[in-house]
Coordinates of C-alpha atoms and ligand atoms in Angstrom, one line a residue:
X683 CA 0.0 0.0 0.0
X684 CA 1.3 3.4 -0.9
X685 CA 2.1 5.7 2.0
X686 CA 0.0 8.9 2.1
X687 CA 2.3 11.9 1.5
X688 CA 1.7 15.1 3.5
X689 CA 2.3 18.4 1.6
X690 CA 5.7 19.8 2.5
X691 CA 4.1 23.2 3.1
X692 CA 2.0 22.8 6.2
X693 CA 0.6 26.3 5.6
X694 CA -1.8 24.7 3.1
X695 CA -3.2 22.5 5.9
X696 CA -4.2 25.4 8.2
X697 CA -7.7 26.8 7.4
X698 CA -8.0 30.6 6.9
X699 CA -9.8 31.3 10.2
X700 CA -8.2 28.7 12.3
X701 CA -7.5 29.7 16.0
X702 CA -3.8 29.2 15.5
X703 CA -3.8 31.9 12.8
X704 CA -5.8 34.3 15.2
X705 CA -3.1 33.7 17.9
X706 CA -0.3 34.2 15.4
X707 CA -1.8 37.4 13.9
X708 CA -2.7 38.9 17.3
X709 CA 0.8 38.3 18.7
X710 CA 2.3 39.8 15.5
X711 CA 0.2 42.9 16.0
X712 CA 1.0 43.4 19.7
X713 CA 3.3 46.2 20.7
X714 CA 5.4 44.3 23.3
X715 CA 8.8 46.0 23.4
X716 CA 9.7 44.6 26.9
X717 CA 9.4 41.1 25.4
X718 CA 11.6 41.9 22.4
X719 CA 14.1 43.6 24.7
X720 CA 14.7 40.2 26.4
X721 CA 15.8 38.8 23.1
X722 CA 18.2 41.7 22.4
X723 CA 19.5 41.4 26.0
X724 CA 21.1 38.1 25.2
X725 CA 18.9 35.8 27.4
X726 CA 19.8 32.1 27.9
X727 CA 17.3 31.0 25.1
X728 CA 18.1 31.4 21.5
X729 CA 14.4 31.1 20.6
X730 CA 12.6 34.2 19.6
X731 CA 10.3 35.3 22.5
X732 CA 7.5 36.2 20.1
X733 CA 7.5 32.6 18.9
X734 CA 7.6 31.3 22.4
X735 CA 4.7 33.5 23.4
X736 CA 2.6 32.3 20.5
X737 CA 3.3 28.7 21.4
X738 CA 2.4 29.2 25.0
X739 CA -0.9 31.1 24.2
X740 CA -1.9 28.6 21.6
X741 CA -1.0 25.7 24.0
X742 CA -3.3 27.2 26.7
X743 CA -6.2 27.4 24.2
X744 CA -5.6 23.6 23.6
X745 CA -5.8 22.7 27.2
X746 CA -2.0 22.0 27.3
X747 CA -0.5 23.4 30.4
X748 CA 2.4 21.1 31.2
X749 CA 5.7 22.1 29.5
X750 CA 6.4 18.4 28.6
X751 CA 3.0 18.2 26.8
X752 CA 3.7 21.4 24.9
X753 CA 7.2 20.2 23.9
X754 CA 5.6 17.0 22.6
X755 CA 3.0 18.9 20.7
X756 CA 5.7 21.0 19.0
X757 CA 7.1 17.8 17.6
X758 CA 3.9 16.1 16.7
X759 CA 1.1 18.6 16.0
X760 CA 1.0 20.5 12.7
X761 CA -0.6 23.6 14.3
X762 CA 2.2 23.8 16.8
X763 CA 4.8 23.2 14.1
X764 CA 3.2 26.0 12.0
X765 CA 3.0 28.5 14.8
X766 CA 6.5 27.8 16.0
X767 CA 8.0 27.8 12.5
X768 CA 9.2 24.3 13.1
X769 CA 11.2 25.3 16.2
X770 CA 11.2 22.6 18.9
X771 CA 12.3 24.1 22.2
X772 CA 12.5 21.5 24.9
X773 CA 10.3 21.4 28.0
X774 CA 13.0 23.1 30.2
X775 CA 13.2 26.0 27.8
X776 CA 9.4 26.3 27.7
X777 CA 9.2 26.2 31.5
X778 CA 12.0 28.7 31.9
X779 CA 10.3 31.1 29.5
X780 CA 7.0 30.8 31.2
X781 CA 8.1 30.9 34.8
X782 CA 10.9 33.4 34.6
X783 CA 10.8 35.6 31.5
X784 CA 7.0 35.9 31.2
X785 CA 6.7 36.9 34.9
X786 CA 8.1 40.4 34.2
X787 CA 6.1 41.2 31.2
X788 CA 2.8 39.4 31.5
X789 CA 1.0 42.6 32.3
X790 CA 2.4 44.3 29.2
X791 CA 1.4 41.4 27.0
X792 CA -2.1 41.4 28.5
X793 CA -2.4 45.1 28.0
X794 CA -1.4 44.7 24.3
X795 CA -4.2 42.2 23.8
X796 CA -6.6 44.5 25.5
X797 CA -5.5 47.4 23.2
X798 CA -6.1 45.2 20.2
X799 CA -9.6 44.4 21.4
X800 CA -10.3 48.1 22.0
X801 CA -8.9 49.0 18.6
X802 CA -11.1 46.4 16.9
X803 CA -14.2 47.5 18.8
X804 CA -14.8 44.3 20.8
X805 CA -14.5 46.1 24.1
X806 CA -15.0 49.7 25.2
X807 CA -14.4 49.5 28.9
X808 CA -17.8 51.0 29.5
X809 CA -19.2 48.2 31.6
X810 CA -16.9 46.3 33.8
X811 CA -18.4 43.0 35.2
X812 CA -16.4 42.0 38.2
X813 CA -16.4 38.6 39.9
X814 CA -14.0 36.1 41.5
X815 CA -13.4 32.4 41.8
X816 CA -11.0 30.2 43.9
X817 CA -8.5 28.1 42.0
X818 CA -6.5 25.4 43.8
X819 CA -2.8 25.9 44.1
X820 CA -0.2 23.4 43.1
X821 CA 0.2 22.4 46.8
X822 CA -0.4 19.5 49.1
X823 CA -3.9 19.6 50.6
X824 CA -2.6 18.6 54.0
X825 CA 0.3 21.0 54.1
X826 CA -1.4 23.6 56.2
X827 CA 0.0 26.0 58.8
X828 CA -2.8 27.7 60.7
X829 CA -2.3 31.2 62.3
X830 CA -4.3 30.3 65.4
X831 CA -2.3 27.1 66.1
X832 CA 1.0 28.9 65.4
X833 CA 0.0 31.6 67.9
X834 CA -1.0 29.1 70.5
X835 CA 2.2 27.0 70.2
X836 CA 4.3 30.1 70.2
X837 CA 2.6 31.4 73.4
X838 CA 3.1 28.0 75.0
X839 CA 6.8 27.9 74.1
X840 CA 7.3 31.4 75.3
X841 CA 5.6 30.6 78.6
X842 CA 7.8 27.5 79.0
X843 CA 11.0 29.5 78.3
X844 CA 10.0 32.1 80.9
X845 CA 9.2 29.4 83.4
X846 CA 12.6 27.7 82.9
X847 CA 14.5 31.0 82.9
X848 CA 12.7 31.9 86.1
X849 CA 13.8 28.7 87.7
X850 CA 17.4 29.3 86.7
X851 CA 17.3 32.9 87.9
X852 CA 16.0 31.8 91.3
X853 CA 18.7 29.3 91.6
X854 CA 21.2 32.0 90.7
X855 CA 19.8 34.6 93.1
X856 CA 23.2 35.1 94.8
X857 CA 24.8 35.9 91.5
X858 CA 21.9 38.3 90.6
X859 CA 22.5 40.2 93.7
X860 CA 26.2 40.4 93.0
X861 CA 25.5 41.6 89.4
X862 CA 22.9 44.0 90.8
X863 CA 20.3 43.6 88.1
X864 CA 17.2 41.6 87.4
X865 CA 17.1 40.4 83.8
X866 CA 14.1 38.3 84.3
X867 CA 12.0 41.3 84.5
X868 CA 13.5 42.6 81.3
X869 CA 12.7 39.4 79.5
X870 CA 9.2 39.2 80.9
X871 CA 8.2 42.7 79.9
X872 CA 6.8 42.9 76.4
X873 CA 6.8 40.1 73.8
X874 CA 9.9 37.8 74.1
X875 CA 11.6 37.0 70.9
X876 CA 14.5 35.0 69.7
X877 CA 17.0 37.8 70.0
X878 CA 16.1 38.6 73.6
X879 CA 16.3 34.9 74.6
X880 CA 19.6 34.4 72.8
X881 CA 21.1 37.3 74.7
X882 CA 19.7 36.0 78.0
X883 CA 21.1 32.5 77.3
X884 CA 24.5 33.9 76.7
X885 CA 24.4 35.8 79.9
X886 CA 23.2 32.8 81.9
X887 CA 25.8 30.6 80.4
X888 CA 28.5 33.0 81.5
X889 CA 27.1 33.0 85.0
X890 CA 26.7 29.2 85.2
X891 CA 30.3 28.7 84.0
X892 CA 31.5 30.5 87.1
X893 CA 29.4 28.3 89.3
X894 CA 29.9 24.6 90.4
X895 CA 27.1 22.1 91.0
X896 CA 24.6 23.8 88.8
X897 CA 23.7 20.6 86.8
X898 CA 19.9 21.2 86.9
X899 CA 20.2 24.8 85.7
X900 CA 22.6 23.7 82.9
X901 CA 20.1 21.1 81.8
X902 CA 17.3 23.6 81.8
X903 CA 19.3 26.0 79.7
X904 CA 20.3 23.3 77.3
X905 CA 16.6 22.4 76.9
X906 CA 15.9 26.1 76.0
X907 CA 18.8 26.3 73.6
X908 CA 18.2 23.0 71.7
X909 CA 14.5 22.6 71.9
X910 CA 12.4 25.7 72.8
X911 CA 14.5 28.3 71.0
X912 CA 14.4 26.5 67.5
X913 CA 10.7 26.0 68.0
X914 CA 10.2 29.7 68.8
X915 CA 12.2 30.6 65.7
X916 CA 10.1 28.3 63.6
X917 CA 6.8 29.9 64.9
X918 CA 8.2 33.4 64.2
X919 CA 9.1 32.4 60.7
X920 CA 5.6 31.0 60.2
X921 CA 4.1 34.2 61.5
X922 CA 6.1 36.2 59.0
X923 CA 5.0 33.9 56.1
X924 CA 1.3 34.2 57.3
X925 CA 1.6 38.0 57.0
X926 CA -1.9 38.5 58.5
X927 CA -3.5 35.5 56.7
X928 CA -5.3 32.8 58.7
X929 CA -3.3 30.0 56.9
X930 CA -0.7 29.1 54.3
X931 CA 0.5 25.9 52.6
X932 CA 4.0 24.6 53.3
X933 CA 4.4 23.5 49.6
X934 CA 3.3 26.9 48.2
X935 CA 3.6 29.5 51.0
X936 CA 1.8 32.1 49.0
X937 CA -1.4 29.9 48.8
X938 CA -4.1 30.4 51.5
X939 CA -6.5 27.7 52.6
X940 CA -9.9 28.5 51.1
X941 CA -13.3 26.9 50.4
X942 CA -13.5 26.0 46.8
X943 CA -16.7 26.1 44.8
X944 CA -16.0 22.7 43.3
X945 CA -16.3 20.2 46.2
X946 CA -16.5 16.7 44.7
X947 CA -16.3 15.1 48.2
X948 CA -19.0 17.4 49.5
X949 CA -17.2 17.8 52.8
X950 CA -16.4 21.5 52.6
X951 CA -12.7 20.8 52.9
X952 CA -10.5 23.8 52.7
X953 CA -7.8 23.6 50.1
X954 CA -4.7 25.7 49.4
X955 CA -5.6 28.2 46.6
X956 CA -5.8 31.7 45.2
X957 CA -8.7 34.1 44.8
X958 CA -8.8 35.0 41.1
X959 CA -10.7 38.2 40.3
X960 CA -11.6 39.1 36.7
X961 CA -13.4 41.9 35.0
X962 CA -15.1 41.2 31.7
X963 CA -16.9 43.0 29.0
X964 CA -18.7 41.3 26.1
X965 CA -17.3 38.1 27.7
X966 CA -13.7 39.1 27.0
X967 CA -11.4 39.3 30.1
X968 CA -10.4 42.9 30.4
X969 CA -8.7 42.8 33.8
X970 CA -7.5 40.2 36.2
X971 CA -5.7 40.0 39.6
X972 CA -4.7 37.2 42.0
X973 CA -5.3 37.5 45.7
X974 CA -4.5 35.7 48.9
X975 CA -7.6 37.1 50.5
X976 CA -10.5 34.6 50.8
X977 CA -13.3 37.1 50.6
X978 CA -14.3 39.1 47.5
X979 CA -15.0 42.2 49.5
X980 CA -11.4 42.9 50.3
X981 CA -10.3 42.3 46.6
X982 CA -12.3 45.0 44.8
X983 CA -9.9 47.9 45.6
X984 CA -6.6 46.1 45.0
X985 CA -8.2 44.6 41.8
X986 CA -9.2 48.0 40.4
X987 CA -5.9 49.6 41.5
X988 CA -4.1 46.9 39.6
X989 CA -6.3 47.3 36.6
X990 CA -5.7 51.0 36.4
X991 CA -1.9 50.6 36.9
X992 CA -1.8 47.8 34.2
X993 CA -3.9 49.5 31.6
X994 CA -3.8 53.2 32.5
X995 CA -7.6 53.1 32.0
X996 CA -10.7 53.0 34.2
X997 CA -14.1 51.7 33.4
X998 CA -17.3 53.8 33.4
X999 CA -19.6 51.4 35.3
X1000 CA -18.8 48.6 37.7
X1001 CA -21.3 45.7 38.0
X1002 CA -20.7 43.2 40.8
X1003 CA -22.7 41.0 43.2
X1004 CA -23.4 41.5 46.9
X1005 CA -20.0 40.0 47.9
X1006 CA -18.5 43.4 47.0
X1007 CA -21.1 45.8 48.5
X1008 CA -19.2 47.4 51.4
X1009 CA -19.0 51.0 52.5
X1010 CA -15.3 51.1 51.8
X1011 CA -15.8 49.7 48.2
X1012 CA -18.7 52.1 47.5
X1013 CA -16.6 55.0 48.8
X1014 CA -13.6 54.0 46.6
X1015 CA -15.7 53.6 43.5
X1016 CA -17.3 57.0 44.0
X1017 CA -13.9 58.6 44.6
X1018 CA -12.8 57.2 41.2
X1019 CA -15.9 58.7 39.5
X1020 CA -17.2 55.3 38.4
X1021 CA -20.9 54.4 38.6
X1022 CA -21.5 51.5 41.0
X1023 CA -24.0 48.8 40.1
X1024 CA -22.9 46.8 43.0
X1025 CA -25.4 44.9 45.2
X1026 CA -25.2 44.6 48.9
X1027 CA -26.4 41.7 51.1
X1028 CA -29.9 42.9 51.9
X1029 CA -30.6 44.3 48.4
X1030 CA -33.1 41.6 47.3
X1031 CA -34.7 41.4 50.8
X1032 CA -35.3 45.2 50.8
X1033 CA -37.3 45.0 47.6
X1034 CA -39.8 42.6 49.1
X1035 CA -43.2 43.8 50.2
X1036 CA -42.9 41.9 53.5
X1037 CA -39.7 43.8 54.3
X1038 CA -41.2 47.2 53.4
X1039 CA -44.3 46.6 55.6
X1040 CA -42.5 45.0 58.5
X1041 CA -43.2 47.2 61.6
X1042 CA -40.1 46.0 63.4
X1043 CA -37.8 46.9 60.6
X1044 CA -35.9 50.0 61.7
X1045 CA -35.8 51.3 58.1
X1046 CA -39.6 51.8 58.5
X1047 CA -39.2 53.8 61.7
X1048 CA -39.4 57.6 61.9
X1049 CA -36.1 59.4 62.4
X1050 CA -36.1 62.7 64.3
X1051 CA -33.0 64.5 63.0
X1052 CA -33.1 67.3 65.5
X1053 CA -33.2 64.9 68.5
X1054 CA -31.0 62.3 66.7
X1055 CA -33.4 59.5 67.6
X1056 CA -35.6 56.8 66.1
X1057 CA -39.2 56.2 67.1
X1058 CA -40.2 52.6 66.9
X1059 CA -43.6 51.2 66.0
X1060 CA -44.6 51.2 69.7
X1061 CA -43.8 54.9 70.0
X1062 CA -40.6 54.3 72.0
X1063 CA -37.5 56.5 71.4
X1064 CA -34.2 54.9 70.5
X1065 CA -31.5 57.4 71.5
X1066 CA -28.0 57.7 70.3
X1067 CA -25.5 56.3 72.8
X1068 CA -22.1 56.0 71.2
X1069 CA -20.3 55.5 67.9
X1070 CA -18.4 52.3 67.1
X1071 CA -15.5 52.4 64.7
X1072 CA -14.3 49.7 62.5
X1073 CA -11.0 49.5 60.6
X1074 CA -10.7 47.4 57.5
X1075 CA -7.5 45.5 56.4
X1076 CA -6.8 48.4 54.0
X1077 CA -7.1 50.9 56.8
X1078 CA -10.6 52.3 56.0
X1079 CA -12.4 53.5 59.1
X1080 CA -16.2 53.1 59.0
X1081 CA -18.5 54.4 61.7
X1082 CA -21.6 52.9 63.1
X1083 CA -23.8 55.0 65.4
X1084 CA -25.4 52.9 68.1
X1085 CA -29.0 53.6 69.3
X1086 CA -30.8 52.1 72.2
X1087 CA -34.5 52.0 73.0
X1088 CA -35.5 53.8 76.2
X1089 CA -37.7 50.9 77.5
X1090 CA -38.6 47.6 75.9
X1091 CA -39.6 45.9 79.1
X1092 CA -43.3 45.7 78.6
X1093 CA -43.4 45.5 74.9
X1094 CA -45.5 42.6 73.5
X1095 CA -43.3 42.6 70.4
X1096 CA -40.0 42.2 72.2
X1097 CA -39.4 38.6 71.4
X1098 CA -39.7 39.3 67.7
X1099 CA -37.9 42.7 67.8
X1100 CA -34.7 41.8 69.7
X1101 CA -32.8 38.9 71.1
X1102 CA -31.3 41.1 73.8
X1103 CA -32.3 40.6 77.4
X1104 CA -32.3 44.4 77.9
X1105 CA -33.5 47.1 75.5
X1106 CA -33.1 46.8 71.7
X1107 CA -29.9 48.2 70.4
X1108 CA -29.2 48.9 66.7
X1109 CA -26.2 50.1 64.7
X1110 CA -26.7 52.7 61.9
X1111 CA -24.1 53.5 59.3
X1112 CA -25.2 56.9 58.0
X1113 CA -22.6 57.1 55.3
X1114 CA -23.2 53.4 54.3
X1115 CA -26.9 54.0 54.1
X1116 CA -26.4 57.0 51.7
X1117 CA -24.1 55.0 49.5
X1118 CA -26.5 52.0 49.5
X1119 CA -29.3 54.3 48.6
X1120 CA -27.3 55.5 45.5
X1121 CA -26.5 52.0 44.6
X1122 CA -30.1 51.0 44.9
X1123 CA -31.2 53.8 42.5
X1124 CA -28.6 52.6 40.0
X1125 CA -29.6 48.9 40.3
X1126 CA -33.3 49.6 40.0
X1127 CA -32.9 51.9 37.0
X1128 CA -33.6 50.4 33.5
X1129 CA -29.9 50.4 32.8
X1130 CA -29.2 48.7 36.1
X1131 CA -31.8 46.0 35.4
X1132 CA -30.2 45.3 32.0
X1133 CA -26.7 45.2 33.5
X1134 CA -27.8 42.9 36.3
X1135 CA -29.3 40.4 33.9
X1136 CA -26.2 40.6 31.7
X1137 CA -23.9 40.0 34.7
X1138 CA -25.0 36.4 35.2
X1139 CA -23.7 35.4 31.8
X1140 CA -20.7 37.7 31.6
X1141 CA -18.1 36.5 34.0
X1142 CA -19.5 33.0 34.3
X1143 CA -18.9 32.5 30.6
X1144 CA -15.2 33.3 31.0
X1145 CA -14.8 31.2 34.2
X1146 CA -16.8 28.4 32.6
X1147 CA -14.6 28.3 29.5
X1148 CA -11.4 28.2 31.6
X1149 CA -12.5 26.0 34.4
X1150 CA -14.8 23.6 32.7
X1151 CA -14.1 23.6 28.9
X1152 CA -10.4 23.8 29.4
X1153 CA -10.4 21.8 32.6
X1154 CA -8.1 24.3 34.3
X1155 CA -8.9 23.8 38.0
X1156 CA -5.4 23.8 39.5
X1157 CA -2.4 26.0 38.9
X1158 CA 0.7 24.3 37.5
X1159 CA 3.2 26.8 39.0
X1160 CA 3.9 27.8 42.6
X1161 CA 4.2 31.3 44.1
X1162 CA 1.9 34.2 43.5
X1163 CA 4.0 35.8 40.8
X1164 CA 4.1 32.7 38.7
X1165 CA 0.4 32.0 39.3
X1166 CA -0.3 35.5 38.1
X1167 CA 1.7 34.7 34.9
X1168 CA -0.3 31.6 34.4
X1169 CA -3.6 33.3 34.8
X1170 CA -2.5 36.1 32.5
X1171 CA -1.7 33.5 29.8
X1172 CA -5.1 31.9 30.3
X1173 CA -6.9 35.3 30.1
X1174 CA -5.0 36.1 26.8
X1175 CA -5.8 32.6 25.5
X1176 CA -9.4 33.0 26.4
X1177 CA -9.7 36.4 24.7
X1178 CA -8.0 35.1 21.5
X1179 CA -10.1 31.9 21.4
X1180 CA -13.2 34.1 21.8
X1181 CA -11.9 36.4 19.0
X1182 CA -11.6 33.4 16.7
X1183 CA -15.3 32.6 17.1
X1184 CA -16.5 36.2 16.5
Ligands
SF4_2405 S1 -39.0 45.9 71.6 FE1 -38.4 48.0 72.1 S2 -37.7 48.8 70.1 FE2 -38.8 46.9 69.7 S3 -40.9 47.5 69.2 FE3 -40.9 47.1 71.4 S4 -40.4 49.0 72.4 FE4 -39.9 49.3 70.2

């Protein structure tokens, strides 16, 4: 049987509108000087960075994330052969390019894609649909370090050190008197750290050296030196890696333990991961950021800051779900002169007839501005008693005014009105209420209704494509910078794949 001959020119085998051509043309059109500078700079690879970028983006659209798989495709798949110009970098070169060289320029590359989409009229950055998802890190599920446990262990070790030091000090009372100081007090005041203890150990060692028959004290000191001190050092290191988080993974210290949406075991197990935030318009990803924060509320400001820094642009409207509706976020959006179509937790509840008619709902009570008091449905006065302040992780201070009813004791509605044994107390955020009011007006407007219905399909389409169609549910690389590069590549791949279908 005669062997079927492939044409020598593989160009002829690639259809006109094939995705591989879209990727190729788009990368050719990109203005990515920092990428080309790497080539001029005499990097370790002799392969052209533009070719490497094309290969990586195309690989991500083909669900190929491992550098070995990509290297194999370059040898076996005609689309890869075509886009690489028959170059065959090995998996190490691909990996090095992705994890080292791309890291510094991923934002620039993403920005270039965005500029192309704007130039071709696919996006206008008018409506920015924001949402987040959690993606598992490339880390062991059981490699956790918890902040609470670390704190408890550290306190126990500190207490044990103090106890032993105290014992040694007491045994050395004579020497203490001779030296005329009391170092125990110095060690006991304020938090004790590795440095203080090391100094103290040295001092005690010197004293014990001058003494005979101090076997027990020497044993205690040795225990501190060889056991407690290294443990204390370890807990201090863990605390610095935690950097205010509640947990981290030992195999990827940047990953935080989070509850994932996908939970095949249905046991709510926390897994090491990253909170990925994206902004979309016309289902193209127009902005992205990676966070170690588990909640979406705290991600809105850093996300928009990053978007503005990366693109030098700002959207006109922001559309997001109730997870983002906080006073700090509303305030920030307003300060940037962006329109907020951002829901808050009680938004839907407040639209219900039952809520509007509920006599126990403080929103339906009369407020006397002059006297600064509310009058409840039983005619009782709730007077202002004090203001509570809350500081967010980003340093924003919000104020809640606390009001208390003058007398709830004989009220027949008390069991329904409050769980408190005494009089009903309630917190009112005047600024928050004003901002919510504005958001409500936007959300209930015709434009708001349209944007709200659009929101459901906007971001979910992008996440659905990446997580389900492309089966990307776990990062390949470790560390937040590399994870950012990986997500940047996925976002670019998503945009170009979408472009190919338009
Ligand atoms: S419990 Fe107090 S605040 Fe509530 S309705 Fe009765 S009197 Fe008014």
